């Protein structure tokens, strides 16, 4: 089934640990995004990538890094997790011209 | 900075009631606007979008939205809600900033429909 796959779906980890959230799409979309969703704040953009080999910072990039080695994969890394990074993380992609985003199922991360 | 405001954070309705969710955007130029829906436990999916043309946009599941440029508004409406419409609704505006297109989302409105 075409779409976006995120892993893990849920994770609890201790503060200070390193964590990578995986995102893979099979729609051959050029643009990919990572958002975090927090109650009362909606979705905020963490990082984006317009095409393979390029990345950029969104609204709330601090504490996160991304890479885009190929079109399909866009992992998000927390180098040293902190409790304020407890959130639901959504990966998304778009064709880049229509503005419509296609979202993954989300990854619920709890940092203790 | 561009922003999207959704006025109602929580809305509770009975089935068959009419729905209108408010959305205001801040960008004064040409805008692309969206409504996304997130059903409980699921990811966001597109409900409808406006790029240009007819300001009354029809989406899936009987939803529609009206773009009123003079009011910077893009309110979502449905004449008769169903229990299955219980979800969180997000208004979004596409902006071009820092060399890339991105969607700015509102904080969301949680809709609960009671039978």
Tab-separated table of C-alpha atoms in Angstrom:
chain	number	residue	atom	x	y	z
A	1	UNK	CA	0.000	0.000	0.000
A	2	UNK	CA	1.443	3.341	-1.050
A	3	UNK	CA	2.075	5.874	1.647
A	4	UNK	CA	4.316	6.829	4.535
A	5	UNK	CA	5.591	4.409	7.122
A	6	UNK	CA	6.861	5.592	10.488
A	7	UNK	CA	8.647	3.594	13.164
A	8	UNK	CA	8.400	3.107	16.028
A	9	UNK	CA	4.724	3.849	16.619
A	10	UNK	CA	5.405	4.433	20.290
A	11	UNK	CA	8.505	4.709	22.437
A	12	UNK	CA	9.409	5.567	25.996
A	13	UNK	CA	12.978	6.572	26.655
A	14	UNK	CA	15.084	8.102	29.376
A	15	UNK	CA	16.285	11.670	29.178
A	16	UNK	CA	19.732	11.955	27.674
A	17	UNK	CA	19.314	8.973	25.364
A	18	UNK	CA	19.692	9.185	21.621
A	19	UNK	CA	16.660	8.287	19.511
A	20	UNK	CA	15.983	8.051	15.791
A	21	UNK	CA	12.486	8.088	14.370
A	22	UNK	CA	12.291	6.474	10.978
A	23	UNK	CA	10.190	7.603	8.040
A	24	UNK	CA	9.899	5.972	4.633
A	25	UNK	CA	7.680	6.906	1.718
A	26	UNK	CA	7.023	5.066	-1.519
A	27	UNK	CA	5.262	7.800	-3.449
A	28	UNK	CA	8.483	9.261	-4.863
A	29	UNK	CA	7.618	12.653	-3.440
A	30	UNK	CA	10.442	15.160	-3.479
A	31	UNK	CA	9.496	17.072	-0.334
A	32	UNK	CA	9.382	15.561	3.133
A	33	UNK	CA	8.680	17.065	6.531
A	34	UNK	CA	8.757	16.325	10.240
A	35	UNK	CA	6.120	17.885	12.470
A	36	UNK	CA	5.470	17.579	16.164
A	37	UNK	CA	1.924	17.725	17.481
A	38	UNK	CA	1.263	19.089	20.940
A	39	UNK	CA	-2.077	19.748	22.598
A	40	UNK	CA	-3.215	23.307	22.045
A	41	UNK	CA	-0.341	24.091	19.704
A	42	UNK	CA	-1.342	22.183	16.599
A	43	UNK	CA	1.446	20.952	14.348
A	44	UNK	CA	4.810	22.680	14.249
A	45	UNK	CA	7.424	22.055	11.617
A	46	UNK	CA	10.729	20.710	12.897
A	47	UNK	CA	12.748	20.098	9.720
A	48	UNK	CA	12.034	19.717	6.061
A	49	UNK	CA	13.694	18.483	2.899
A	50	UNK	CA	12.800	19.768	-0.543
A	51	UNK	CA	14.704	17.014	-2.319
A	52	UNK	CA	17.201	14.257	-1.642
A	53	UNK	CA	20.484	15.664	-0.391
A	54	UNK	CA	19.015	18.874	1.036
A	55	UNK	CA	17.482	19.687	4.401
A	56	UNK	CA	16.355	22.800	6.211
A	57	UNK	CA	15.187	24.020	9.592
A	58	UNK	CA	11.544	24.585	10.373
A	59	UNK	CA	9.921	26.433	13.263
A	60	UNK	CA	11.229	24.292	16.151
A	61	UNK	CA	14.496	22.625	15.029
A	62	UNK	CA	16.502	22.788	18.256
A	63	UNK	CA	17.476	19.386	19.626
A	64	UNK	CA	16.657	17.600	16.371
A	65	UNK	CA	18.584	16.661	13.256
A	66	UNK	CA	17.591	15.054	9.958
A	67	UNK	CA	19.240	13.565	6.914
A	68	UNK	CA	17.982	12.849	3.405
A	69	UNK	CA	20.347	10.403	1.746
A	70	UNK	CA	17.717	9.293	-0.785
A	71	UNK	CA	14.204	10.143	-1.913
A	72	UNK	CA	12.411	7.585	0.234
A	73	UNK	CA	13.921	7.961	3.716
A	74	UNK	CA	13.884	10.907	6.093
A	75	UNK	CA	14.947	9.942	9.634
A	76	UNK	CA	14.652	12.326	12.569
A	77	UNK	CA	17.248	12.088	15.343
A	78	UNK	CA	17.137	13.372	18.884
A	79	UNK	CA	20.771	13.457	19.946
A	80	UNK	CA	20.034	13.751	23.657
A	81	UNK	CA	16.351	13.544	24.484
A	82	UNK	CA	14.741	15.908	26.983
A	83	UNK	CA	11.267	15.724	28.559
A	84	UNK	CA	10.044	18.709	26.513
A	85	UNK	CA	10.454	16.537	23.428
A	86	UNK	CA	7.606	14.337	24.624
A	87	UNK	CA	5.185	14.632	21.739
A	88	UNK	CA	3.596	12.918	18.783
A	89	UNK	CA	5.778	13.157	15.719
A	90	UNK	CA	4.382	13.072	12.204
A	91	UNK	CA	6.339	12.580	9.040
A	92	UNK	CA	4.778	13.937	5.865
A	93	UNK	CA	5.550	14.238	2.194
A	94	UNK	CA	4.275	16.256	-0.720
A	95	UNK	CA	4.719	16.487	-4.443
A	96	UNK	CA	5.859	20.040	-3.836
A	97	UNK	CA	3.513	21.777	-6.220
A	98	UNK	CA	0.056	21.284	-4.780
A	99	UNK	CA	0.864	21.947	-1.163
A	100	UNK	CA	-1.106	18.898	-0.041
A	101	UNK	CA	0.693	16.869	2.604
A	102	UNK	CA	0.426	13.121	3.064
A	103	UNK	CA	0.998	12.080	6.642
A	104	UNK	CA	2.299	8.986	8.335
A	105	UNK	CA	0.545	7.368	11.273
A	106	UNK	CA	2.677	9.170	13.814
A	107	UNK	CA	5.230	8.195	16.453
A	108	UNK	CA	4.323	8.825	20.078
A	109	UNK	CA	7.472	9.607	22.049
A	110	UNK	CA	7.648	9.930	25.821
A	111	UNK	CA	10.856	11.191	27.414
A	112	UNK	CA	11.140	10.588	31.141
B	1	UNK	CA	5.213	36.004	10.784
B	2	UNK	CA	2.291	34.241	9.195
B	3	UNK	CA	-0.152	32.590	11.545
B	4	UNK	CA	-3.405	30.689	11.485
B	5	UNK	CA	-6.008	31.161	14.201
B	6	UNK	CA	-8.755	28.739	15.044
B	7	UNK	CA	-11.196	30.322	17.420
B	8	UNK	CA	-12.816	27.299	18.966
B	9	UNK	CA	-10.647	24.748	20.707
B	10	UNK	CA	-13.495	22.442	21.675
B	11	UNK	CA	-16.929	22.111	20.117
B	12	UNK	CA	-19.665	19.765	21.287
B	13	UNK	CA	-22.684	19.130	19.093
B	14	UNK	CA	-25.571	16.743	18.820
B	15	UNK	CA	-26.069	14.710	15.681
B	16	UNK	CA	-27.835	16.599	12.886
B	17	UNK	CA	-26.709	19.982	14.231
B	18	UNK	CA	-24.989	22.362	11.853
B	19	UNK	CA	-21.287	22.999	12.168
B	20	UNK	CA	-19.110	26.005	11.507
B	21	UNK	CA	-15.476	26.105	12.584
B	22	UNK	CA	-13.684	29.411	12.333
B	23	UNK	CA	-10.281	29.912	10.751
B	24	UNK	CA	-8.397	33.140	10.117
B	25	UNK	CA	-5.061	33.439	8.362
B	26	UNK	CA	-2.662	36.329	8.380
B	27	UNK	CA	-0.962	36.440	4.965
B	28	UNK	CA	-2.294	39.208	2.745
B	29	UNK	CA	-1.163	37.909	-0.629
B	30	UNK	CA	-2.133	34.927	-2.717
B	31	UNK	CA	-2.821	32.044	-0.387
B	32	UNK	CA	-3.415	28.343	-0.524
B	33	UNK	CA	-5.626	27.138	2.308
B	34	UNK	CA	-6.441	23.711	3.663
B	35	UNK	CA	-8.551	21.896	6.199
B	36	UNK	CA	-7.207	18.631	7.555
B	37	UNK	CA	-9.036	16.165	9.787
B	38	UNK	CA	-7.579	13.778	12.333
B	39	UNK	CA	-9.901	11.016	13.495
B	40	UNK	CA	-9.149	9.473	16.903
B	41	UNK	CA	-5.954	7.466	16.781
B	42	UNK	CA	-5.301	8.228	13.126
B	43	UNK	CA	-3.060	10.482	11.090
B	44	UNK	CA	-4.108	13.727	9.463
B	45	UNK	CA	-5.838	13.563	6.129
B	46	UNK	CA	-6.939	16.254	3.735
B	47	UNK	CA	-10.562	17.366	3.973
B	48	UNK	CA	-10.518	20.119	1.361
B	49	UNK	CA	-8.297	22.788	-0.133
B	50	UNK	CA	-8.537	26.182	-1.799
B	51	UNK	CA	-6.017	27.453	-4.336
B	52	UNK	CA	-8.018	29.839	-6.501
B	53	UNK	CA	-11.340	30.184	-8.293
B	54	UNK	CA	-14.694	29.569	-6.639
B	55	UNK	CA	-14.365	30.700	-3.021
B	56	UNK	CA	-16.813	28.018	-1.908
B	57	UNK	CA	-14.892	24.777	-1.791
B	58	UNK	CA	-16.496	21.387	-1.363
B	59	UNK	CA	-14.613	18.552	0.244
B	60	UNK	CA	-15.178	14.987	1.311
B	61	UNK	CA	-17.946	13.756	3.619
B	62	UNK	CA	-20.218	16.740	3.000
B	63	UNK	CA	-17.827	19.390	4.295
B	64	UNK	CA	-17.355	22.748	2.618
B	65	UNK	CA	-15.391	25.893	3.318
B	66	UNK	CA	-15.726	29.469	2.171
B	67	UNK	CA	-12.763	31.683	1.409
B	68	UNK	CA	-13.506	35.312	2.262
B	69	UNK	CA	-10.475	37.367	1.349
B	70	UNK	CA	-11.718	40.595	2.940
B	71	UNK	CA	-12.049	38.832	6.274
B	72	UNK	CA	-8.927	36.656	5.945
B	73	UNK	CA	-11.201	33.754	6.781
B	74	UNK	CA	-11.643	30.171	5.622
B	75	UNK	CA	-14.393	28.742	7.798
B	76	UNK	CA	-15.360	25.082	7.630
B	77	UNK	CA	-19.031	24.126	7.505
B	78	UNK	CA	-21.257	21.098	7.439
B	79	UNK	CA	-25.063	21.364	7.490
B	80	UNK	CA	-25.697	18.219	9.525
B	81	UNK	CA	-22.989	16.478	11.522
B	82	UNK	CA	-22.789	12.802	12.308
B	83	UNK	CA	-21.255	10.940	15.226
B	84	UNK	CA	-18.510	9.782	12.862
B	85	UNK	CA	-17.418	13.409	12.404
B	86	UNK	CA	-15.946	13.359	15.901
B	87	UNK	CA	-12.344	14.340	15.256
B	88	UNK	CA	-9.849	17.150	15.467
B	89	UNK	CA	-9.859	19.660	12.632
B	90	UNK	CA	-6.879	21.724	11.561
B	91	UNK	CA	-6.856	24.734	9.306
B	92	UNK	CA	-3.602	25.377	7.449
B	93	UNK	CA	-2.110	28.027	5.213
B	94	UNK	CA	0.661	27.410	2.728
B	95	UNK	CA	3.395	30.008	2.869
B	96	UNK	CA	6.653	30.505	1.034
B	97	UNK	CA	9.354	31.405	3.508
B	98	UNK	CA	13.103	30.950	3.714
B	99	UNK	CA	13.235	29.373	0.293
B	100	UNK	CA	10.647	26.693	0.756
B	101	UNK	CA	6.921	26.117	0.883
B	102	UNK	CA	5.496	25.034	4.198
B	103	UNK	CA	2.131	24.620	5.826
B	104	UNK	CA	1.354	26.705	8.897
B	105	UNK	CA	-1.249	24.945	11.016
B	106	UNK	CA	-3.741	26.326	13.461
B	107	UNK	CA	-3.944	24.892	16.973
B	108	UNK	CA	-6.852	22.674	16.002
B	109	UNK	CA	-10.492	22.328	17.034
B	110	UNK	CA	-11.701	19.194	18.747
B	111	UNK	CA	-15.222	18.302	17.713
B	112	UNK	CA	-17.300	15.857	19.720
B	113	UNK	CA	-20.624	14.786	18.243
B	114	UNK	CA	-23.064	13.088	20.555
B	115	UNK	CA	-25.744	10.691	19.281
